[in-house]
C-alpha cells in the first residue's frame, strides 16, 4: 500500500512543478527568460530585484514573464503598460499576492495594503478617504506636525552648536514616527532627543526588509512550512512587538473614553467612533532628497534661497507655506522619481485570464509594476538618471496616479491612501531642516564620492546612512 501512495505523491509533486510550464505552452505569455528547471529565473533577481528586472526588461520588453519557482510573474516596466494594468484593467488586477512574510503578522487579513479588493476593502478604503485623509482633517492636525518639525530643528541646532554630525535618516525617521504617532495616538513614540529612534527604526526595517526580499516560501508554497530562509522566524517577533505597543495604546484610549475622557480629535478617535457606529517610507524620501541635494550643493542653495525669500528665517516653515515653494516641491518629486519609497509596487494578482497588449496574463499570476524602472525610462524622461528638479517646474506631471510615468504611490484603486499625509510631511520636514542651516558632508568628502547604493526591501532605503554636518546658515 505504501508504494502506490508514494508514487501518487511523487507524481503530484512533479505535476505541481511542471504545471506552469505546460500551461504556458497553450497560451501566449509575454516574452521572458527561459529559466532553469524547477527554480525558473529566481537566480536572476539578485539582491536588488528592481535593478535586475529593469535590466531584463531592456532585453524582453516592458511586459515580461518570469517563472519564479512555481509562480508565474508578470513584470511591468513602462508607463504605457502600467496604464494598461493599473487603469484599463484595474479591477482585474485589484487583488493582492500576499508574501509569506506579511502573512506572519497577527491578523494579516485586516491589513488594508494587502487584502483583496473586495467589498470590505472598498468600505475601509472609502472610510480612509472620506474620514481620515481629507484636507479638512489634515488641516486640523497641522499644528501638531509643526510642533514636531520645530522639535527636529531644535535637536539639529543643539547638535550644530556642539559641532556634531547628523544622521539624516535617523532624525527624519524619528520625526516621521512622532508625526504619525501623534496624528493617530496623540503621543510621541520617540523621546525628544531621538535616543530611542534606533530601536524603532530597526524594528520597522526588519519588517520592511524581510517582507520585500525574494522568499522561497512564496515561490514554492509546498515548502512554505519549512521556512527555509528563516524569514518568518525573524519577522514575527518584530510584528508582535509593534502590535503589543499599539494594542496597549488602543486599550488605554478605550478605557479612557469609557471613563468620560475628552476626545483628542486624532485618527484613533475617528477610528473608534467608526467602530462604535458600525459595531514607512516618508523618512526614506527625505533622506534621498537631502542626499541628492548634497551631491549638488548649488541645488541645495537654490532651495534654501527660495525658502528664505518667501519665509525668511525668523519663523518656522508652516504647511501653508509649501504652495509658495515650487522648487522645494520639485525637489521632492524628483527624489521620488529616482528613489521611489516602494520600488516594486506591492504585487497585484490577476483574478482571471486576461489579454494585455496581445499577450495573455494568466489567472493567479503575480504582477510587479517596477516604479523604479518607469521613473528612469528614457522614453519618458530626458536625462533620466540625473537629478534635475527643474523638470517638474511648470510641468503638469504629478504623483496622484494619473501620470503613469511617475507613480511613486501607485495608481488606480490600490493607490496609497496615505499619499496626502505623506506629501505634507516630506515637504514640511525637508523645508524645516534646510531653512535654518547650511549643510556639508563630513571629513571634507567630495559630493561625487557620496555612496548612492540602495538597500532593497518593501521600501528602498540608502544602504549607507546619510551623515551630514549642519551649521547655522547665513540669512
Tab-separated table of C-alpha atoms in Angstrom:
chain	number	residue	atom	x	y	z
A	1	UNK	CA	0.000	0.000	0.000
A	2	UNK	CA	2.869	2.409	0.746
A	3	UNK	CA	4.334	2.228	-2.785
A	4	UNK	CA	1.175	3.491	-4.603
A	5	UNK	CA	0.798	6.334	-2.091
A	6	UNK	CA	4.428	7.397	-2.535
A	7	UNK	CA	4.011	7.178	-6.304
A	8	UNK	CA	0.926	9.384	-6.220
A	9	UNK	CA	2.705	11.930	-4.004
A	10	UNK	CA	5.732	11.915	-6.286
A	11	UNK	CA	3.645	12.405	-9.442
A	12	UNK	CA	1.626	15.163	-7.736
A	13	UNK	CA	4.796	16.987	-6.762
A	14	UNK	CA	6.256	16.740	-10.269
A	15	UNK	CA	2.991	17.957	-11.796
A	16	UNK	CA	2.936	20.875	-9.372
A	17	UNK	CA	6.416	21.866	-10.572
A	18	UNK	CA	5.848	21.468	-14.313
A	19	UNK	CA	2.239	22.702	-14.430
A	20	UNK	CA	3.157	26.376	-15.083
A	21	UNK	CA	5.421	25.327	-17.952
A	22	UNK	CA	2.731	23.125	-19.520
A	23	UNK	CA	0.147	25.877	-19.232
A	24	UNK	CA	2.495	28.455	-20.738
A	25	UNK	CA	2.731	26.400	-23.938
A	26	UNK	CA	-1.011	26.717	-24.526
A	27	UNK	CA	-1.133	30.476	-24.002
A	28	UNK	CA	0.792	33.352	-25.496
A	29	UNK	CA	2.516	34.733	-22.440
A	30	UNK	CA	4.618	37.899	-22.602
A	31	UNK	CA	8.252	37.186	-23.523
A	32	UNK	CA	10.859	36.489	-20.881
A	33	UNK	CA	13.922	34.438	-19.976
A	34	UNK	CA	13.609	30.655	-20.243
A	35	UNK	CA	14.887	29.992	-16.750
A	36	UNK	CA	16.205	26.820	-15.162
A	37	UNK	CA	14.192	23.688	-14.348
A	38	UNK	CA	12.181	23.936	-11.124
A	39	UNK	CA	13.632	27.281	-9.888
A	40	UNK	CA	12.942	29.193	-13.113
A	41	UNK	CA	14.514	32.667	-13.088
A	42	UNK	CA	14.872	33.069	-9.318
A	43	UNK	CA	18.647	33.456	-9.548
A	44	UNK	CA	18.222	36.419	-11.900
A	45	UNK	CA	16.538	38.517	-9.183
A	46	UNK	CA	19.717	39.083	-7.190
A	47	UNK	CA	19.856	41.310	-4.116
A	48	UNK	CA	18.277	44.293	-5.914
A	49	UNK	CA	15.328	42.931	-7.913
A	50	UNK	CA	14.219	46.410	-9.025
A	51	UNK	CA	17.512	46.869	-10.873
A	52	UNK	CA	17.747	43.262	-12.133
A	53	UNK	CA	14.220	43.363	-13.545
A	54	UNK	CA	14.901	46.727	-15.191
A	55	UNK	CA	17.903	45.201	-16.990
A	56	UNK	CA	15.884	42.170	-18.108
A	57	UNK	CA	13.162	44.491	-19.443
A	58	UNK	CA	15.748	46.034	-21.780
A	59	UNK	CA	16.038	42.590	-23.388
A	60	UNK	CA	12.488	41.220	-23.227
A	61	UNK	CA	10.386	44.374	-23.230
A	62	UNK	CA	8.187	46.358	-20.820
A	63	UNK	CA	5.707	43.469	-20.394
A	64	UNK	CA	7.709	40.425	-19.366
A	65	UNK	CA	7.100	36.944	-17.944
A	66	UNK	CA	9.340	35.226	-15.412
A	67	UNK	CA	8.909	31.805	-13.883
A	68	UNK	CA	9.839	32.188	-10.227
A	69	UNK	CA	9.655	28.689	-8.842
A	70	UNK	CA	6.067	27.580	-9.356
A	71	UNK	CA	4.741	31.127	-9.602
A	72	UNK	CA	4.158	32.915	-12.892
A	73	UNK	CA	5.251	36.526	-12.539
A	74	UNK	CA	4.480	39.375	-14.926
A	75	UNK	CA	6.721	42.452	-14.746
A	76	UNK	CA	5.640	45.896	-15.977
A	77	UNK	CA	8.400	48.388	-16.763
A	78	UNK	CA	6.915	51.247	-18.790
A	79	UNK	CA	4.308	53.953	-18.365
A	80	UNK	CA	2.143	52.668	-21.252
A	81	UNK	CA	1.947	49.122	-19.883
A	82	UNK	CA	1.401	50.383	-16.333
A	83	UNK	CA	-1.601	52.314	-17.614
A	84	UNK	CA	-2.999	49.101	-19.164
A	85	UNK	CA	-2.632	47.221	-15.871
A	86	UNK	CA	-3.481	49.899	-13.305
A	87	UNK	CA	-6.118	51.823	-15.265
A	88	UNK	CA	-7.691	49.908	-18.139
A	89	UNK	CA	-7.717	46.544	-16.316
A	90	UNK	CA	-7.676	47.963	-12.796
A	91	UNK	CA	-10.480	45.753	-11.463
A	92	UNK	CA	-8.927	42.519	-12.745
A	93	UNK	CA	-5.634	43.311	-11.033
A	94	UNK	CA	-7.067	44.729	-7.816
A	95	UNK	CA	-6.284	41.558	-5.837
A	96	UNK	CA	-3.010	41.053	-3.999
A	97	UNK	CA	-0.413	38.288	-3.805
A	98	UNK	CA	0.378	38.189	-0.080
A	99	UNK	CA	4.012	37.265	0.714
A	100	UNK	CA	4.565	34.688	3.428
A	101	UNK	CA	6.450	37.306	5.450
A	102	UNK	CA	3.352	39.525	5.522
A	103	UNK	CA	1.139	36.570	6.455
A	104	UNK	CA	3.353	36.063	9.527
A	105	UNK	CA	1.817	39.072	11.274
A	106	UNK	CA	-1.245	38.868	13.520
A	107	UNK	CA	-4.480	39.399	11.544
A	108	UNK	CA	-2.908	39.973	8.095
A	109	UNK	CA	-6.390	39.919	6.580
A	110	UNK	CA	-7.083	43.239	8.333
A	111	UNK	CA	-4.132	44.997	6.671
A	112	UNK	CA	-5.542	47.376	4.064
A	113	UNK	CA	-2.491	47.293	1.781
A	114	UNK	CA	-2.630	43.517	1.357
A	115	UNK	CA	-6.293	42.491	1.463
A	116	UNK	CA	-8.109	41.730	-1.792
A	117	UNK	CA	-10.123	44.477	-3.448
A	118	UNK	CA	-13.475	43.145	-2.267
A	119	UNK	CA	-16.473	44.883	-0.691
A	120	UNK	CA	-14.852	45.048	2.759
A	121	UNK	CA	-11.689	46.581	1.290
A	122	UNK	CA	-13.750	49.180	-0.583
A	123	UNK	CA	-15.557	50.069	2.626
A	124	UNK	CA	-12.288	50.531	4.543
A	125	UNK	CA	-10.705	52.483	1.713
A	126	UNK	CA	-13.741	54.780	1.452
A	127	UNK	CA	-13.527	55.415	5.192
A	128	UNK	CA	-9.858	56.415	4.959
A	129	UNK	CA	-10.523	58.711	2.005
A	130	UNK	CA	-13.577	60.430	3.465
A	131	UNK	CA	-12.813	60.447	7.193
A	132	UNK	CA	-9.053	60.345	7.788
A	133	UNK	CA	-7.032	61.674	4.854
A	134	UNK	CA	-9.271	64.554	3.859
A	135	UNK	CA	-7.754	68.019	3.566
A	136	UNK	CA	-10.062	69.254	6.307
A	137	UNK	CA	-8.904	66.658	8.855
A	138	UNK	CA	-5.257	67.001	7.863
A	139	UNK	CA	-5.571	70.776	8.291
A	140	UNK	CA	-6.961	70.310	11.794
A	141	UNK	CA	-3.827	68.404	12.792
A	142	UNK	CA	-1.228	70.542	11.024
A	143	UNK	CA	-0.246	72.472	14.147
A	144	UNK	CA	0.801	69.178	15.694
A	145	UNK	CA	3.039	68.485	12.699
A	146	UNK	CA	4.509	71.977	13.010
A	147	UNK	CA	5.464	71.235	16.623
A	148	UNK	CA	7.244	68.025	15.628
A	149	UNK	CA	9.134	69.814	12.840
A	150	UNK	CA	10.224	72.524	15.312
A	151	UNK	CA	11.450	69.829	17.724
A	152	UNK	CA	13.543	68.392	14.891
A	153	UNK	CA	15.082	71.796	14.140
A	154	UNK	CA	15.786	72.341	17.848
A	155	UNK	CA	17.558	68.981	18.053
A	156	UNK	CA	19.702	69.755	14.989
A	157	UNK	CA	20.532	73.217	16.357
A	158	UNK	CA	21.804	71.648	19.590
A	159	UNK	CA	23.967	69.203	17.638
A	160	UNK	CA	25.127	72.078	15.448
A	161	UNK	CA	26.329	74.130	18.429
A	162	UNK	CA	28.283	71.095	19.629
A	163	UNK	CA	29.807	70.594	16.164
A	164	UNK	CA	28.271	67.143	15.730
A	165	UNK	CA	27.241	65.437	12.507
A	166	UNK	CA	23.611	64.419	11.901
A	167	UNK	CA	22.349	61.047	10.711
A	168	UNK	CA	19.686	62.466	8.384
A	169	UNK	CA	17.805	59.196	8.009
A	170	UNK	CA	17.627	58.586	11.769
A	171	UNK	CA	16.326	62.030	12.730
A	172	UNK	CA	13.935	62.088	9.755
A	173	UNK	CA	12.628	58.663	10.792
A	174	UNK	CA	12.200	59.734	14.421
A	175	UNK	CA	10.329	62.888	13.402
A	176	UNK	CA	8.165	60.956	10.941
A	177	UNK	CA	7.368	58.343	13.569
A	178	UNK	CA	6.373	61.031	16.083
A	179	UNK	CA	4.309	62.809	13.435
A	180	UNK	CA	2.421	59.612	12.652
A	181	UNK	CA	2.062	58.525	16.277
A	182	UNK	CA	0.752	61.964	17.247
A	183	UNK	CA	-1.618	62.010	14.281
A	184	UNK	CA	-3.002	58.634	15.322
A	185	UNK	CA	-2.443	58.381	19.090
A	186	UNK	CA	-1.587	61.952	20.232
A	187	UNK	CA	1.690	60.744	21.775
A	188	UNK	CA	5.395	60.680	20.907
A	189	UNK	CA	6.823	57.229	20.182
A	190	UNK	CA	10.393	58.602	20.314
A	191	UNK	CA	11.911	60.802	23.039
A	192	UNK	CA	12.691	64.481	22.257
A	193	UNK	CA	16.421	63.765	21.813
A	194	UNK	CA	15.666	60.828	19.473
A	195	UNK	CA	17.690	58.406	21.637
A	196	UNK	CA	15.115	55.632	21.177
A	197	UNK	CA	14.813	56.181	17.429
A	198	UNK	CA	17.305	53.437	16.590
A	199	UNK	CA	15.244	50.768	18.358
A	200	UNK	CA	12.079	51.650	16.447
A	201	UNK	CA	13.924	52.080	13.159
A	202	UNK	CA	15.460	48.610	13.390
A	203	UNK	CA	12.088	47.139	14.323
A	204	UNK	CA	10.352	48.716	11.348
A	205	UNK	CA	13.168	47.979	8.918
A	206	UNK	CA	13.244	44.310	9.951
A	207	UNK	CA	9.664	44.144	8.735
A	208	UNK	CA	10.197	46.228	5.599
A	209	UNK	CA	13.336	44.370	4.519
A	210	UNK	CA	12.180	40.804	5.194
A	211	UNK	CA	8.772	41.460	3.628
A	212	UNK	CA	10.460	42.661	0.438
A	213	UNK	CA	13.249	40.174	-0.208
A	214	UNK	CA	12.642	37.179	-2.523
A	215	UNK	CA	11.480	34.297	-0.341
A	216	UNK	CA	11.448	30.608	-1.344
A	217	UNK	CA	8.250	30.155	0.673
A	218	UNK	CA	6.438	32.384	-1.839
A	219	UNK	CA	7.764	30.637	-4.935
A	220	UNK	CA	7.409	27.065	-3.635
A	221	UNK	CA	4.262	27.120	-1.453
A	222	UNK	CA	4.521	23.363	-0.914
A	223	UNK	CA	7.704	24.098	1.096
A	224	UNK	CA	6.290	27.078	2.986
A	225	UNK	CA	6.042	25.212	6.285
A	226	UNK	CA	9.826	24.718	6.299
A	227	UNK	CA	10.568	28.480	6.283
A	228	UNK	CA	13.867	27.666	4.562
A	229	UNK	CA	15.249	31.215	4.763
A	230	UNK	CA	14.023	31.820	8.300
A	231	UNK	CA	12.021	34.871	7.219
A	232	UNK	CA	9.007	34.063	9.389
A	233	UNK	CA	11.229	33.379	12.394
A	234	UNK	CA	12.907	36.775	12.031
A	235	UNK	CA	9.918	38.902	11.169
A	236	UNK	CA	7.215	37.606	13.510
A	237	UNK	CA	8.809	38.910	16.766
A	238	UNK	CA	9.002	42.395	15.201
A	239	UNK	CA	5.336	42.237	14.215
A	240	UNK	CA	4.346	41.036	17.681
A	241	UNK	CA	6.328	43.830	19.363
A	242	UNK	CA	4.642	46.516	17.246
A	243	UNK	CA	1.204	45.010	17.830
A	244	UNK	CA	1.892	44.875	21.571
A	245	UNK	CA	2.747	48.602	21.590
A	246	UNK	CA	-0.297	49.580	19.527
A	247	UNK	CA	-2.714	47.333	21.411
A	248	UNK	CA	-1.648	48.884	24.708
A	249	UNK	CA	-2.220	52.398	23.369
A	250	UNK	CA	-5.622	51.470	21.974
A	251	UNK	CA	-6.675	49.741	25.198
A	252	UNK	CA	-5.696	52.809	27.253
A	253	UNK	CA	-7.731	55.041	24.958
A	254	UNK	CA	-10.780	52.751	25.052
A	255	UNK	CA	-10.664	52.707	28.858
A	256	UNK	CA	-10.248	56.473	28.976
A	257	UNK	CA	-13.243	57.050	26.717
A	258	UNK	CA	-15.313	54.719	28.859
A	259	UNK	CA	-14.353	56.823	31.893
A	260	UNK	CA	-15.503	60.016	30.168
A	261	UNK	CA	-12.135	61.277	28.891
A	262	UNK	CA	-12.414	64.150	26.440
A	263	UNK	CA	-11.739	63.173	22.842
A	264	UNK	CA	-8.387	64.260	21.415
A	265	UNK	CA	-9.617	64.529	17.835
A	266	UNK	CA	-6.824	62.342	16.437
A	267	UNK	CA	-7.174	59.442	13.987
A	268	UNK	CA	-7.652	56.921	16.778
A	269	UNK	CA	-10.728	58.776	17.989
A	270	UNK	CA	-12.045	58.758	14.418
A	271	UNK	CA	-11.424	55.022	14.136
A	272	UNK	CA	-13.049	54.295	17.496
A	273	UNK	CA	-16.034	56.480	16.584
A	274	UNK	CA	-16.387	54.434	13.407
A	275	UNK	CA	-16.180	51.183	15.377
A	276	UNK	CA	-18.917	52.413	17.672
A	277	UNK	CA	-21.097	53.475	14.753
A	278	UNK	CA	-20.520	50.329	12.705
A	279	UNK	CA	-20.210	47.875	15.635
A	280	UNK	CA	7.366	53.620	6.354
A	281	UNK	CA	8.957	55.485	3.544
A	282	UNK	CA	8.391	59.208	4.300
A	283	UNK	CA	11.712	59.366	6.107
A	284	UNK	CA	13.376	57.451	3.274
A	285	UNK	CA	12.256	60.080	0.754
A	286	UNK	CA	13.595	62.870	2.983
A	287	UNK	CA	16.968	61.146	3.258
A	288	UNK	CA	17.225	60.557	-0.502
A	289	UNK	CA	16.231	64.166	-1.226
A	290	UNK	CA	18.948	65.505	1.102
A	291	UNK	CA	21.431	63.054	-0.418
A	292	UNK	CA	20.738	64.332	-3.929
A	293	UNK	CA	20.919	67.957	-2.763
A	294	UNK	CA	24.254	67.399	-1.047
A	295	UNK	CA	25.565	65.911	-4.286
A	296	UNK	CA	24.561	69.167	-5.981
A	297	UNK	CA	25.257	71.989	-3.486
A	298	UNK	CA	24.020	74.598	-5.973
A	299	UNK	CA	20.581	72.917	-5.907
A	300	UNK	CA	20.594	72.847	-2.112
A	301	UNK	CA	21.422	76.562	-2.035
A	302	UNK	CA	18.653	77.242	-4.556
A	303	UNK	CA	16.065	75.515	-2.344
A	304	UNK	CA	17.261	77.397	0.736
A	305	UNK	CA	17.177	80.749	-1.022
A	306	UNK	CA	13.619	80.085	-2.163
A	307	UNK	CA	12.587	79.337	1.417
A	308	UNK	CA	14.308	82.421	2.815
A	309	UNK	CA	12.879	84.714	0.120
A	310	UNK	CA	9.309	83.613	0.847
A	311	UNK	CA	9.500	82.968	4.595
A	312	UNK	CA	12.709	84.394	5.976
A	313	UNK	CA	14.455	82.848	8.959
A	314	UNK	CA	12.566	84.479	11.814
A	315	UNK	CA	9.739	81.960	11.929
A	316	UNK	CA	9.498	78.227	11.235
A	317	UNK	CA	8.118	76.822	7.993
A	318	UNK	CA	4.385	76.076	8.010
A	319	UNK	CA	2.465	73.665	5.795
A	320	UNK	CA	0.612	76.660	4.357
A	321	UNK	CA	3.969	77.931	3.020
A	322	UNK	CA	4.592	74.900	0.820
A	323	UNK	CA	2.386	76.105	-2.041
A	324	UNK	CA	4.706	79.112	-2.360
A	325	UNK	CA	7.799	76.903	-2.628
A	326	UNK	CA	7.588	75.328	-6.105
A	327	UNK	CA	11.279	74.455	-6.291
A	328	UNK	CA	11.117	72.593	-2.975
A	329	UNK	CA	8.137	70.632	-4.282
A	330	UNK	CA	10.057	69.891	-7.483
A	331	UNK	CA	12.977	68.558	-5.420
A	332	UNK	CA	10.662	66.185	-3.544
A	333	UNK	CA	9.091	64.953	-6.788
A	334	UNK	CA	12.484	64.418	-8.409
A	335	UNK	CA	13.703	62.480	-5.355
A	336	UNK	CA	10.611	60.261	-5.559
A	337	UNK	CA	11.146	59.738	-9.299
A	338	UNK	CA	14.703	58.489	-8.853
A	339	UNK	CA	14.160	56.803	-5.482
A	340	UNK	CA	10.516	55.741	-5.060
A	341	UNK	CA	9.989	54.557	-1.489
A	342	UNK	CA	8.358	51.399	-2.905
A	343	UNK	CA	10.405	50.496	-5.979
A	344	UNK	CA	8.327	47.435	-6.917
A	345	UNK	CA	4.693	48.279	-6.180
A	346	UNK	CA	3.060	45.763	-3.864
A	347	UNK	CA	2.324	42.717	-6.048
A	348	UNK	CA	-1.017	42.634	-7.825
A	349	UNK	CA	-2.774	39.367	-8.669
A	350	UNK	CA	-4.702	38.543	-11.823
A	351	UNK	CA	-8.188	37.349	-10.863
A	352	UNK	CA	-8.746	35.718	-14.253
A	353	UNK	CA	-7.001	35.154	-17.578
A	354	UNK	CA	-6.854	38.456	-19.421
A	355	UNK	CA	-5.338	39.744	-22.637
A	356	UNK	CA	-2.949	42.687	-22.306
A	357	UNK	CA	-1.385	44.149	-25.448
A	358	UNK	CA	-1.857	40.890	-27.345
A	359	UNK	CA	-0.441	38.661	-24.599
A	360	UNK	CA	-2.196	36.510	-22.000
A	361	UNK	CA	-1.696	37.308	-18.347
A	362	UNK	CA	-2.862	34.087	-16.661
A	363	UNK	CA	-5.153	33.849	-13.671
A	364	UNK	CA	-3.395	33.859	-10.275
A	365	UNK	CA	-0.147	35.212	-11.712
A	366	UNK	CA	1.506	37.944	-9.673
A	367	UNK	CA	2.170	41.271	-11.356
A	368	UNK	CA	5.015	43.561	-10.374
A	369	UNK	CA	4.969	47.164	-11.560
A	370	UNK	CA	8.551	48.404	-11.436
A	371	UNK	CA	8.076	52.045	-10.420
A	372	UNK	CA	11.856	52.398	-10.120
A	373	UNK	CA	12.379	51.421	-13.779
A	374	UNK	CA	9.450	53.516	-15.009
A	375	UNK	CA	10.834	56.601	-13.253
A	376	UNK	CA	14.147	56.120	-15.100
A	377	UNK	CA	12.733	55.198	-18.514
A	378	UNK	CA	14.466	57.280	-21.234
A	379	UNK	CA	11.272	57.074	-23.308
A	380	UNK	CA	9.502	59.162	-20.669
A	381	UNK	CA	12.294	61.283	-19.207
A	382	UNK	CA	15.098	63.422	-20.650
A	383	UNK	CA	18.458	62.620	-18.996
A	384	UNK	CA	16.612	60.124	-16.788
A	385	UNK	CA	19.490	59.247	-14.448
A	386	UNK	CA	20.233	62.853	-13.499
A	387	UNK	CA	18.747	64.720	-10.560
A	388	UNK	CA	17.028	67.646	-12.293
A	389	UNK	CA	14.237	69.203	-10.183
A	390	UNK	CA	13.691	71.777	-12.933
A	391	UNK	CA	11.914	69.128	-14.992
A	392	UNK	CA	8.917	69.469	-12.658
A	393	UNK	CA	8.741	73.270	-12.772
A	394	UNK	CA	5.710	74.310	-14.838
A	395	UNK	CA	5.039	70.624	-15.510
A	396	UNK	CA	1.620	69.070	-15.073
A	397	UNK	CA	3.106	65.650	-14.213
A	398	UNK	CA	2.071	64.682	-10.704
A	399	UNK	CA	2.206	61.693	-8.327
A	400	UNK	CA	-1.573	61.285	-7.919
A	401	UNK	CA	-1.867	58.270	-10.221
A	402	UNK	CA	-2.929	59.967	-13.453
A	403	UNK	CA	0.552	60.260	-14.987
A	404	UNK	CA	1.819	56.710	-15.353
A	405	UNK	CA	5.419	57.702	-15.985
A	406	UNK	CA	5.508	58.870	-12.348
A	407	UNK	CA	3.728	56.556	-9.902
A	408	UNK	CA	5.667	56.529	-6.595
A	409	UNK	CA	2.384	55.938	-4.732
A	410	UNK	CA	0.926	53.527	-7.283
A	411	UNK	CA	-2.210	54.195	-9.300
A	412	UNK	CA	-5.770	53.009	-9.722
A	413	UNK	CA	-7.877	51.701	-6.877
A	414	UNK	CA	-4.807	50.428	-4.960
A	415	UNK	CA	-3.022	53.789	-4.883
A	416	UNK	CA	-1.621	54.553	-1.423
A	417	UNK	CA	-4.430	56.159	0.638
A	418	UNK	CA	-1.899	57.909	2.890
A	419	UNK	CA	-0.451	59.936	-0.003
A	420	UNK	CA	-1.923	63.317	1.117
A	421	UNK	CA	-0.339	62.998	4.573
A	422	UNK	CA	2.959	61.695	3.168
A	423	UNK	CA	3.376	64.655	0.817
A	424	UNK	CA	2.646	67.167	3.554
A	425	UNK	CA	5.123	65.543	5.913
A	426	UNK	CA	8.015	65.159	3.453
A	427	UNK	CA	7.772	68.759	2.232
A	428	UNK	CA	7.486	70.131	5.765
A	429	UNK	CA	10.408	68.124	7.190
A	430	UNK	CA	12.692	68.853	4.244
A	431	UNK	CA	11.952	72.586	4.283
A	432	UNK	CA	12.344	72.702	8.073
A	433	UNK	CA	15.864	71.242	8.088
A	434	UNK	CA	17.032	73.332	5.124
A	435	UNK	CA	15.718	76.728	6.256
A	436	UNK	CA	17.960	77.449	9.318
A	437	UNK	CA	21.109	75.510	8.373
A	438	UNK	CA	23.882	75.229	5.857
A	439	UNK	CA	24.841	71.591	5.279
A	440	UNK	CA	28.063	69.930	4.218
A	441	UNK	CA	29.443	66.399	4.025
A	442	UNK	CA	31.795	65.239	6.824
A	443	UNK	CA	35.581	64.992	6.632
A	444	UNK	CA	35.789	67.117	3.510
A	445	UNK	CA	34.089	64.416	1.434
A	446	UNK	CA	33.586	65.403	-2.204
A	447	UNK	CA	29.906	65.339	-3.279
A	448	UNK	CA	30.660	62.917	-6.135
A	449	UNK	CA	32.037	60.407	-3.594
A	450	UNK	CA	28.713	60.123	-1.768
A	451	UNK	CA	27.533	56.492	-1.605
A	452	UNK	CA	24.293	56.075	-3.600
A	453	UNK	CA	23.840	52.320	-3.168
A	454	UNK	CA	20.318	51.084	-2.388
A	455	UNK	CA	19.178	48.513	0.160
A	456	UNK	CA	16.218	46.622	-1.272
A	457	UNK	CA	13.117	45.812	0.748
A	458	UNK	CA	9.455	46.778	0.597
A	459	UNK	CA	10.941	50.276	0.868
A	460	UNK	CA	14.112	51.317	-0.933
A	461	UNK	CA	16.424	52.900	1.616
A	462	UNK	CA	20.024	54.079	1.377
A	463	UNK	CA	22.434	51.228	2.028
A	464	UNK	CA	24.790	53.639	3.836
A	465	UNK	CA	23.008	56.174	6.081
A	466	UNK	CA	23.450	59.814	5.110
A	467	UNK	CA	25.514	61.731	7.665
A	468	UNK	CA	25.968	65.481	7.230
A	469	UNK	CA	27.181	68.420	9.291
A	470	UNK	CA	24.902	71.432	9.869
A	471	UNK	CA	25.988	74.953	10.615
A	472	UNK	CA	23.847	77.962	11.355
A	473	UNK	CA	23.363	79.295	7.853
A	474	UNK	CA	23.709	82.892	6.774
A	475	UNK	CA	20.468	84.722	6.161
